[in-house]
Coordinates of C-alpha atoms (C1' of nucleotides) in Angstrom, one line a residue:
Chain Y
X1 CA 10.5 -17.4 -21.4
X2 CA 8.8 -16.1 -18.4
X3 CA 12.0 -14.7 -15.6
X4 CA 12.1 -17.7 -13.4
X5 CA 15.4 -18.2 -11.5
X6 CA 17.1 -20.3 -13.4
X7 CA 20.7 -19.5 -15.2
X8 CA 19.8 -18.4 -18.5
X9 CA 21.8 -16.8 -21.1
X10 CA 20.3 -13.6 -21.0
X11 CA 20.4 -11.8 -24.7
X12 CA 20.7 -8.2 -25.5
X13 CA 17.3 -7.5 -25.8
X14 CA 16.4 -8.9 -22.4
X15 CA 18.6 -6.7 -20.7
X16 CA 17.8 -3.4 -22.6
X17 CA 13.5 -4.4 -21.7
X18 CA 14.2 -5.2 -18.1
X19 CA 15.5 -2.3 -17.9
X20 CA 13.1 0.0 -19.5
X21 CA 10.5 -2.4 -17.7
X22 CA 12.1 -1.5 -14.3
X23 CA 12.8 2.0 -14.9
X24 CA 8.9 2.6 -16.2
X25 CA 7.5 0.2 -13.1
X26 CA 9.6 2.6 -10.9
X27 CA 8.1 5.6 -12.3
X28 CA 4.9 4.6 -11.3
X29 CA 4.8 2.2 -8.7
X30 CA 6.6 5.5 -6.4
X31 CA 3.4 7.4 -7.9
X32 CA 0.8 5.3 -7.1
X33 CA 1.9 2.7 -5.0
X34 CA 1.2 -1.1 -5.5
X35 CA -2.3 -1.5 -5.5
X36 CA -2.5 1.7 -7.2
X37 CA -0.3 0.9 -10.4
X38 CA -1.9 -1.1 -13.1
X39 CA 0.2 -3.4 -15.6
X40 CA -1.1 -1.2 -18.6
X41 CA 0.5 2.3 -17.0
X42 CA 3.6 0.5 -16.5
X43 CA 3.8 -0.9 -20.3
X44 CA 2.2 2.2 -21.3
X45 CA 5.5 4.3 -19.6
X46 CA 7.7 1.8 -21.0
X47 CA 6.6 2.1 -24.6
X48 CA 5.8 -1.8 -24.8
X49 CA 2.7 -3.5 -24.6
X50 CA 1.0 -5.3 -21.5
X51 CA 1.6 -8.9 -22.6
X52 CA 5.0 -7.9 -23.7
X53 CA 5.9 -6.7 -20.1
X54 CA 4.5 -10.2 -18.8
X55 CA 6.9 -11.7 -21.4
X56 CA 9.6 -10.8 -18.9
X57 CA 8.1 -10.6 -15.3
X58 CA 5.7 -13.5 -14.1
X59 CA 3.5 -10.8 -12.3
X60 CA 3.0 -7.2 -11.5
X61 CA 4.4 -8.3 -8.3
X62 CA 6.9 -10.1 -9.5
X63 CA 8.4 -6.5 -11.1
X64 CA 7.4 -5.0 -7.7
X65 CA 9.6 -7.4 -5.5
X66 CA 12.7 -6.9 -8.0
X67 CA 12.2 -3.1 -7.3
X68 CA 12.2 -3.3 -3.8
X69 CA 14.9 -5.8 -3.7
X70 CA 16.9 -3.9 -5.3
X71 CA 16.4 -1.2 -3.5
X72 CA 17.5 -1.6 0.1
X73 CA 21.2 -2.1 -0.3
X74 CA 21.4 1.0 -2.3
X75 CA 19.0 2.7 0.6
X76 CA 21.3 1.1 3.3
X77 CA 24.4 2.1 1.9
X78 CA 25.5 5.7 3.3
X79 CA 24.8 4.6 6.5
X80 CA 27.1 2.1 6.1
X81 CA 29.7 4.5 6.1
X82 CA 29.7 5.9 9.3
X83 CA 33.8 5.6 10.4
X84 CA 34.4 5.4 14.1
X85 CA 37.8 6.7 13.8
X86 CA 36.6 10.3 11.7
X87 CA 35.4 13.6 13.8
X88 CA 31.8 12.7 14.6
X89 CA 30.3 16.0 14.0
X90 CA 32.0 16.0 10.0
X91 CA 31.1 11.8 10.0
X92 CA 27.5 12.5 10.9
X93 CA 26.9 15.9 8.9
X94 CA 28.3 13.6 5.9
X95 CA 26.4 10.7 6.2
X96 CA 23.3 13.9 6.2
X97 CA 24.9 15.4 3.4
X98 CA 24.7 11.8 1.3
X99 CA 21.2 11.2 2.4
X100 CA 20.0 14.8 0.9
X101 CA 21.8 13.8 -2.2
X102 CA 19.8 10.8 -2.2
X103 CA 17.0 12.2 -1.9
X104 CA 18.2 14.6 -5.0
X105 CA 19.1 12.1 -6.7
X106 CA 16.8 9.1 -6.4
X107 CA 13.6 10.5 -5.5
X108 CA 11.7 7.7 -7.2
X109 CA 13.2 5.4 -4.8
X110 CA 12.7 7.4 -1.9
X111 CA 8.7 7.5 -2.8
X112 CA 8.8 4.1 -3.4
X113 CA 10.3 3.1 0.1
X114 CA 8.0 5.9 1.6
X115 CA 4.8 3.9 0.1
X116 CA 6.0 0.5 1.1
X117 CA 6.5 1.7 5.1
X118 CA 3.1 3.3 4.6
X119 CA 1.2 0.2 3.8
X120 CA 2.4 -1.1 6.5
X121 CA 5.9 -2.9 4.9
X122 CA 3.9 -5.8 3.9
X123 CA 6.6 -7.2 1.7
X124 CA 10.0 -6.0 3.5
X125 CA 9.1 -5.7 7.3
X126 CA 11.4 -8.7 8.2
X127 CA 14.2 -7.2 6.7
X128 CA 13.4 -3.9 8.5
X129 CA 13.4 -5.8 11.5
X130 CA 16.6 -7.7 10.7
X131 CA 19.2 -5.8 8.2
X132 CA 18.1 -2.5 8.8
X133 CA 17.5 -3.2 12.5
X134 CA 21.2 -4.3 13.0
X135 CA 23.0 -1.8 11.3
X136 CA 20.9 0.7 13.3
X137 CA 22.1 -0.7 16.0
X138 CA 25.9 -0.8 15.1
X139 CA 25.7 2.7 13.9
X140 CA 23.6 4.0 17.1
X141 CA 26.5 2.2 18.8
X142 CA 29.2 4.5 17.7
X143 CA 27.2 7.7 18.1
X144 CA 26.6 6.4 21.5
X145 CA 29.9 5.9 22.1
X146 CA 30.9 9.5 20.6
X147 CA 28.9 10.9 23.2
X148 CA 30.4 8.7 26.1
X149 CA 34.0 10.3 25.0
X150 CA 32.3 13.4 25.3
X151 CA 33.1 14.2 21.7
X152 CA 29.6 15.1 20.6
X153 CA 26.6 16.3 22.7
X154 CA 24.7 12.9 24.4
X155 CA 21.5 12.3 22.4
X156 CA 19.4 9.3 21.8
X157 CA 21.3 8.1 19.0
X158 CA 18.1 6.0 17.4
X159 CA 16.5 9.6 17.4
X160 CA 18.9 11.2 16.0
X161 CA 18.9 8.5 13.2
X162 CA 15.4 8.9 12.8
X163 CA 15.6 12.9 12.3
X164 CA 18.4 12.5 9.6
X165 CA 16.2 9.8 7.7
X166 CA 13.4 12.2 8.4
X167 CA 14.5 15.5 7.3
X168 CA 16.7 14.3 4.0
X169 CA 13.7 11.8 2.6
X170 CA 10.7 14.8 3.1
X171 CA 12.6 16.7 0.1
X172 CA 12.0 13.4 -2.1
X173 CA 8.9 12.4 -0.5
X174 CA 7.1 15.8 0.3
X175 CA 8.4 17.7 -3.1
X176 CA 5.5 18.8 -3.9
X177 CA 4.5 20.1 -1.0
X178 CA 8.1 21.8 -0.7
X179 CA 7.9 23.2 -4.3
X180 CA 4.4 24.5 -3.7
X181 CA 5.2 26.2 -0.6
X182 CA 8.9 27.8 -1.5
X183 CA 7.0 28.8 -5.0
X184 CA 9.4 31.2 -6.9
X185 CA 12.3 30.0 -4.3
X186 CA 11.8 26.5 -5.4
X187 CA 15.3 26.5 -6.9
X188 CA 17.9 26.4 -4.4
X189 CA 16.1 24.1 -2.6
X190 CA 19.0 21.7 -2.4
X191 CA 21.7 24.2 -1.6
X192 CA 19.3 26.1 1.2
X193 CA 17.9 22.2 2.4
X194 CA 21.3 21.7 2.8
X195 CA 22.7 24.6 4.7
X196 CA 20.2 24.2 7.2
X197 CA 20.9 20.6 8.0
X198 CA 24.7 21.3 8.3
X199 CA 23.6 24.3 10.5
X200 CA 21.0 22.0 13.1
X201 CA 22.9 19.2 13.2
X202 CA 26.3 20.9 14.3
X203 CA 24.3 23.2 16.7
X204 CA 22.7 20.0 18.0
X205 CA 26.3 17.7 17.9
X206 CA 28.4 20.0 19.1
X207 CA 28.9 19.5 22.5
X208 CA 28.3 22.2 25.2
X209 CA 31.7 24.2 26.3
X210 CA 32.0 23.2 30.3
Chain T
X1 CA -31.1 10.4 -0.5
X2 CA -27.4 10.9 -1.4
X3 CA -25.2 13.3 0.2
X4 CA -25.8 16.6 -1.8
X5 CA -25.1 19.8 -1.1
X6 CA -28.4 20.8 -0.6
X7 CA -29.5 21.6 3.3
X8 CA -31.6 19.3 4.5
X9 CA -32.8 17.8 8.4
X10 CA -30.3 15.3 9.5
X11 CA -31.1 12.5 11.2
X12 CA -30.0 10.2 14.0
X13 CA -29.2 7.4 11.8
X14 CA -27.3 9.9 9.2
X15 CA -25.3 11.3 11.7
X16 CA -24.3 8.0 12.9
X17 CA -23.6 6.4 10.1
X18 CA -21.5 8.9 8.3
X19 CA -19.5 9.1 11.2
X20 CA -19.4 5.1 10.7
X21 CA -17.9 5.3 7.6
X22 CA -15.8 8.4 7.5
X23 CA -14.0 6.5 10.8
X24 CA -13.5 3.5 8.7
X25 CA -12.8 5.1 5.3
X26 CA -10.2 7.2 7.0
X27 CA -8.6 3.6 8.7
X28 CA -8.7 2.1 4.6
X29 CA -7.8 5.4 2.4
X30 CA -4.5 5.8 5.4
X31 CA -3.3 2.6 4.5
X32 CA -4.0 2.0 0.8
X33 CA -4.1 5.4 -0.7
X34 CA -7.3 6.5 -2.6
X35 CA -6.2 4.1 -5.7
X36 CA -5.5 1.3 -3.6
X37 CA -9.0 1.7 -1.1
X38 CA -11.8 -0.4 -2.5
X39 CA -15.5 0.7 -1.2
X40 CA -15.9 -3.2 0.1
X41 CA -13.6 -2.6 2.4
X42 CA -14.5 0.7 4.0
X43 CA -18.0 -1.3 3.9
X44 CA -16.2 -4.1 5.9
X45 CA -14.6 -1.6 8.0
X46 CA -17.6 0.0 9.2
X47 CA -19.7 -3.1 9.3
X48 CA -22.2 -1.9 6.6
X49 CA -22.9 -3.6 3.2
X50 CA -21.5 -1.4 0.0
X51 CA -24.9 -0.4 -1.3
X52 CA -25.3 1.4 2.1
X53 CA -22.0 3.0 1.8
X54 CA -23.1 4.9 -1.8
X55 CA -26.3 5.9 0.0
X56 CA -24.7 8.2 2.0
X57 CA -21.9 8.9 0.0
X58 CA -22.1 9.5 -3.5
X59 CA -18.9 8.1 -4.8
X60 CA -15.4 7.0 -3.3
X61 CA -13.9 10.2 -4.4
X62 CA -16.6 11.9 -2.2
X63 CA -15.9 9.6 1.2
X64 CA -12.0 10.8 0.0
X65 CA -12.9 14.8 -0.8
X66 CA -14.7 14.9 2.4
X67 CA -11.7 13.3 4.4
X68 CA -9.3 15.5 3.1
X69 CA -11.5 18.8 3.5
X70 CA -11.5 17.8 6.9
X71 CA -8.1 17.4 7.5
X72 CA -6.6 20.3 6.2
X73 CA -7.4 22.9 9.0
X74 CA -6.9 20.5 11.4
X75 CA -3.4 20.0 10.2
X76 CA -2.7 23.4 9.9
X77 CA -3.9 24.5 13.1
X78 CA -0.9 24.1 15.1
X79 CA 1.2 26.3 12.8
X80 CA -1.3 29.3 13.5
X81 CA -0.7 29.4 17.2
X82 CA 2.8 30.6 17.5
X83 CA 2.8 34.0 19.0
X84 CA 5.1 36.9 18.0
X85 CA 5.5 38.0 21.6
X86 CA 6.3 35.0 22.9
X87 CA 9.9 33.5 24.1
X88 CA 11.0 32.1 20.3
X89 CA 12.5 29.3 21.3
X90 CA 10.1 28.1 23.6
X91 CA 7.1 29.1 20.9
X92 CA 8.4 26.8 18.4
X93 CA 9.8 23.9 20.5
X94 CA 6.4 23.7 21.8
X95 CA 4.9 24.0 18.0
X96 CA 7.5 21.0 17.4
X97 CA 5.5 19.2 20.9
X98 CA 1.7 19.4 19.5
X99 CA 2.9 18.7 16.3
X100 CA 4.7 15.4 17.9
X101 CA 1.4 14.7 20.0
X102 CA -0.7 15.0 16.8
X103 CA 1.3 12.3 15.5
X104 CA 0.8 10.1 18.3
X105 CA -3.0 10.9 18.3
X106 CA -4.1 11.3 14.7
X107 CA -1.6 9.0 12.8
X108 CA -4.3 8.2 10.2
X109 CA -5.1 11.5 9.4
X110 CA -0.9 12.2 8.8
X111 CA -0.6 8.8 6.9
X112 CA -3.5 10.1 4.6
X113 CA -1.9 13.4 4.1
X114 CA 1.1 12.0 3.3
X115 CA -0.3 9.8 0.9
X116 CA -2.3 12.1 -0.6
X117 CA 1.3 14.1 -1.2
X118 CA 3.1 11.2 -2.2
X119 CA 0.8 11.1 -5.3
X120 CA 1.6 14.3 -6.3
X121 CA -1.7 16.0 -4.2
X122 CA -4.0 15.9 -6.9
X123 CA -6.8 17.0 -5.1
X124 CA -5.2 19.3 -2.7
X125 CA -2.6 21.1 -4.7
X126 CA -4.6 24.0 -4.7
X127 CA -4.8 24.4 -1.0
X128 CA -1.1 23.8 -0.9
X129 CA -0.4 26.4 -2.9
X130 CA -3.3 28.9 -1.7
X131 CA -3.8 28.2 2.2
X132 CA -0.4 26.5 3.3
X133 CA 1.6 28.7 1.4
X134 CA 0.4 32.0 3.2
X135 CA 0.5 30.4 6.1
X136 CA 3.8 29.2 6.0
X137 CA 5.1 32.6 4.7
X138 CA 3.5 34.2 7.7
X139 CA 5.1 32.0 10.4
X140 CA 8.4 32.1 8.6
X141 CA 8.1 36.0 8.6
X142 CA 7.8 35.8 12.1
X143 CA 10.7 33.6 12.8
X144 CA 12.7 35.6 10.3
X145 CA 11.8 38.8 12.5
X146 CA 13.4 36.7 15.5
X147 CA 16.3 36.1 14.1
X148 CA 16.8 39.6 13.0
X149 CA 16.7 40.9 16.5
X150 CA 18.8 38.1 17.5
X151 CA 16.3 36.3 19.7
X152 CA 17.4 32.8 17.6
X153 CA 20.0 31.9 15.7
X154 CA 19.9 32.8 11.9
X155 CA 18.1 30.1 9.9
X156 CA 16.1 29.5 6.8
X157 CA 12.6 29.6 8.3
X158 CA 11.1 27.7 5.7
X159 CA 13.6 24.2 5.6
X160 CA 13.3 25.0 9.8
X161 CA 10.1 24.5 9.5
X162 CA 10.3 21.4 7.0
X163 CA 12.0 19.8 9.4
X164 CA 10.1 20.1 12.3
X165 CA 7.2 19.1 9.6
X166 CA 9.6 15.9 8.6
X167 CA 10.7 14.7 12.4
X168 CA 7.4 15.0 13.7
X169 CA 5.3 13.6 11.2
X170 CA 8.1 10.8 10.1
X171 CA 6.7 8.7 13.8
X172 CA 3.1 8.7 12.3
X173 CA 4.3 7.8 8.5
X174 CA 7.1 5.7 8.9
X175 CA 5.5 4.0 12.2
X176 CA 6.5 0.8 11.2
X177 CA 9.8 1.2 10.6
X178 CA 10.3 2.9 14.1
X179 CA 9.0 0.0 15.5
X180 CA 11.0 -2.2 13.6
X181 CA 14.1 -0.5 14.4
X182 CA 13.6 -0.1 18.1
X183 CA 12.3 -3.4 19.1
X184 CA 11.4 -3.5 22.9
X185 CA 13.2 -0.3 22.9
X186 CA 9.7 1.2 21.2
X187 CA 7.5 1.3 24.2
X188 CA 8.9 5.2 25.2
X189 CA 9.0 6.4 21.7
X190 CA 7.0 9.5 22.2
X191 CA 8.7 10.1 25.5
X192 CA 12.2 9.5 24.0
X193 CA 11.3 11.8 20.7
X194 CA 10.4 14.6 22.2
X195 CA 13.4 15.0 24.2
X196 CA 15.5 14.4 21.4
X197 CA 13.6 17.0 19.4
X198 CA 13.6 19.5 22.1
X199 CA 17.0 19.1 23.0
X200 CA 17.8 19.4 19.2
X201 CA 15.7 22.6 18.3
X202 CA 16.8 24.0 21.7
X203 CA 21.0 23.6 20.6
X204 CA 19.6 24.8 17.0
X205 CA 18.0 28.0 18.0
X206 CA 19.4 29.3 21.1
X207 CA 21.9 32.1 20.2
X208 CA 25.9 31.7 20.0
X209 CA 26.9 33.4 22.7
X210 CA 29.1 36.8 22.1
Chain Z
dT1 C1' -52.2 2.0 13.8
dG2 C1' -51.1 2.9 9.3
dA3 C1' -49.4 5.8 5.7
dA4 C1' -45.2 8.4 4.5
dT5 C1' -40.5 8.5 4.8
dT6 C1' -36.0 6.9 5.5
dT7 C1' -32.8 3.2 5.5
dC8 C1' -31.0 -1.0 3.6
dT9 C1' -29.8 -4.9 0.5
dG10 C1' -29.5 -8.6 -3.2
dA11 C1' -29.0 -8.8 -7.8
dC12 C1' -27.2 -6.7 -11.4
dC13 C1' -24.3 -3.9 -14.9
dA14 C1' -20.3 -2.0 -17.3
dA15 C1' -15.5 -0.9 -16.9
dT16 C1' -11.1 -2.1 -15.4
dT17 C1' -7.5 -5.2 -14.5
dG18 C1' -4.2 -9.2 -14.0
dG19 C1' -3.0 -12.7 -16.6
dT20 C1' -3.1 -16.4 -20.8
dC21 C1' -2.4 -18.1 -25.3
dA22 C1' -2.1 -19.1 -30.1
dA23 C1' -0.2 -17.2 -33.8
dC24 C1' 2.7 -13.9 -36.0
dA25 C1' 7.4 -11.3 -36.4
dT26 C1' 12.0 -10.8 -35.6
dT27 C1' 16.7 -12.2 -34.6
dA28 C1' 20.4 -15.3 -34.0
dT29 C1' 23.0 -19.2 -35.8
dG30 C1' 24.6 -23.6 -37.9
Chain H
dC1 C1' 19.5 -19.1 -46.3
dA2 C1' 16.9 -22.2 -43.6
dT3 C1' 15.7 -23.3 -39.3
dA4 C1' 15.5 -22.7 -34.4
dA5 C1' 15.0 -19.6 -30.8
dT6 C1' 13.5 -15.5 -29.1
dG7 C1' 10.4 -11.7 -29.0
dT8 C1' 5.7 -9.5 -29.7
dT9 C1' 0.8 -8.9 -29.9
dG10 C1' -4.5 -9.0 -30.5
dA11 C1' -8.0 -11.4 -28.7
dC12 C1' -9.6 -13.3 -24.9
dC13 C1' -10.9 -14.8 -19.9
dA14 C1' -12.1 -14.5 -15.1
dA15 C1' -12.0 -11.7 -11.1
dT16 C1' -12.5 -7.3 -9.1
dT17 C1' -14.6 -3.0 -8.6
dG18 C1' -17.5 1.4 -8.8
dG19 C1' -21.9 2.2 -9.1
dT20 C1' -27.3 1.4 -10.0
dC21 C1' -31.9 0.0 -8.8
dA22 C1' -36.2 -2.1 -7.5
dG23 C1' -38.1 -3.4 -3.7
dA24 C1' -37.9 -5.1 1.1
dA25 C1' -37.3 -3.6 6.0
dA26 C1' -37.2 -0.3 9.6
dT27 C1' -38.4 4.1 11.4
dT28 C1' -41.0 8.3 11.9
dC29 C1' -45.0 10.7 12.6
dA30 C1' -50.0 12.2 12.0

DNA sequence: TGAATTTCTGACCAATTGGTCAACATTATG
DNA sequence: CATAATGTTGACCAATTGGTCAGAAATTCA
């Protein structure tokens, strides 16, 4: 059948394979990036066999596409959900919160992103410059505006994006090199990761008394 | 000849050359990753043919070995140089500057490393674990000391230090999508960083008062 | 200058890899 | 249960890639 767009009745076993396909291609397209990952490793994690796996994608980066496509609305989404009308310390320290969760949670697709920007975003740089550039700019809007009320210490809201995106992705991205470093105190990563960010970005928001 | 361990008179054209190719090998591995790099084009890069490449260099892995043996002290460097007796906050915010300049100036070098992490750091684990490690354990020591005597404000050294690791090194890595983001606004990045981080760092670590 | 040494390359090899295909196996369905 | 539709695979192909090698070209040095 070969996944072309068309509207096809998709069957049971198409959807169980795609997924298993998707899950397997995530598993080691975040490893090893594109040109890294081979067809076989993916089938191989997958438990199916190469030509089996090009039974249901047209290409390798046919899989890799439908990964990353996938991918940026989920990635998008907490930022989203920035309310102009909460307290903008507690509205920013909670979209950091969901962004450390994320990188808890979904570390695969944090890796995944992280390799994409680091070749250069050869397959999603026009929606970073459109999508992700305009809701950047909405949100840096309302931080900027928090700061003009003098409700939260004036920053350059971009660069105060870019620290949050920073700081929450390095647990996903960096794990290793936060697991081999913490050693024995590996464990409470999460809950010490996120004390500290609550901590620096209050200390940072919070405006000056005066 | 082939690059061996064994000591032997260098010439001109060695020098030269390896430095021809460890320049462009560094611009391909940053980029692709070590999977991903292809000899032809750290050949292309460095305007030699590939035979000429493997006479200097006995295998890809070695350009890659010799890269990343390179890089590691470098990298670390900055982290050695903050001083128990100096003014705390001032030692780190200006450990969080030459770690900001080091991204501006060696962004390969960081996209390598970060690759090379990204992968899991198969060939650097070691080090991790070893060298960065006790490293990181001193400096944190040292900050921990700080706050003890109430020169800073109590933090986790270790996620403090992730952090300044994460924000610095995120301009290098995710260059792209800084640029993306920030449009015409990107000309002053470095500029406009380091007076975010500063001003952040400086919030985080200066005392409460009382 | 001319022999010794170093540098360089075209041609080649074997392994890997993305992708195809004919035929076989399984599952749905009239 | 027979037939059509869907799913699966071994065998194969062409392109890419890491690496070799014999010998040609350039360089060094006595």
């Amino acid at each position: 059948m070969a996944r072309s767009g068309t509207t096809k009745k998709v069957t049971r076993i198409q959807r169980e394979k795609i997924e298993q396909i998707l899950n397997a291609a995530l598993d080691v397209f975040s490893i090893h990036g594109f040109r890294g990952a081979t067809i076989e490793m993916i089938a191989s994690q997958a438990g199916l066999s190469k030509p089996n796996i090009l039974y249901y994608f047209d290409s390798k980066e046919a899989i890799h596409t439908e990964l990353l496509e996938n991918l940026l609305d989920a990635w998008l989404d907490p930022l989203e959900k920035l309310s102009p009308d909460g307290d903008p310390v507690e509205e920013i320290c909670s979209y950091v919160h969901r962004k450390l969760e994320m990188a808890r949670d979904f570390p695969r697709e944090s890796r995944l992103f992280a390799n994409e920007i680091l070749q250069g975003a050869p397959r999603i740089l026009e929606d970073l410059k459109g999508q992700l550039r305009e809701l950047t700019d909405t949100e840096a809007k309302i931080i900027e505006s928090w700061a003009k009320q003098g409700k939260i210490r004036p920053v350059n809201p971009y660069h105060l994006i870019f620290s949050i995106w920073a700081t929450t992705q390095h647990y996903a991205d960096f794990d290793v090199q936060v697991h081999a470093v913490l050693a024995d105190r590996a464990d409470g990563w999460f809950e010490q990761a996120s004390q500290f960010l609550d901590t620096m970005y209050r200390a940072t928001l919070t405006p000056d008394k005066g």
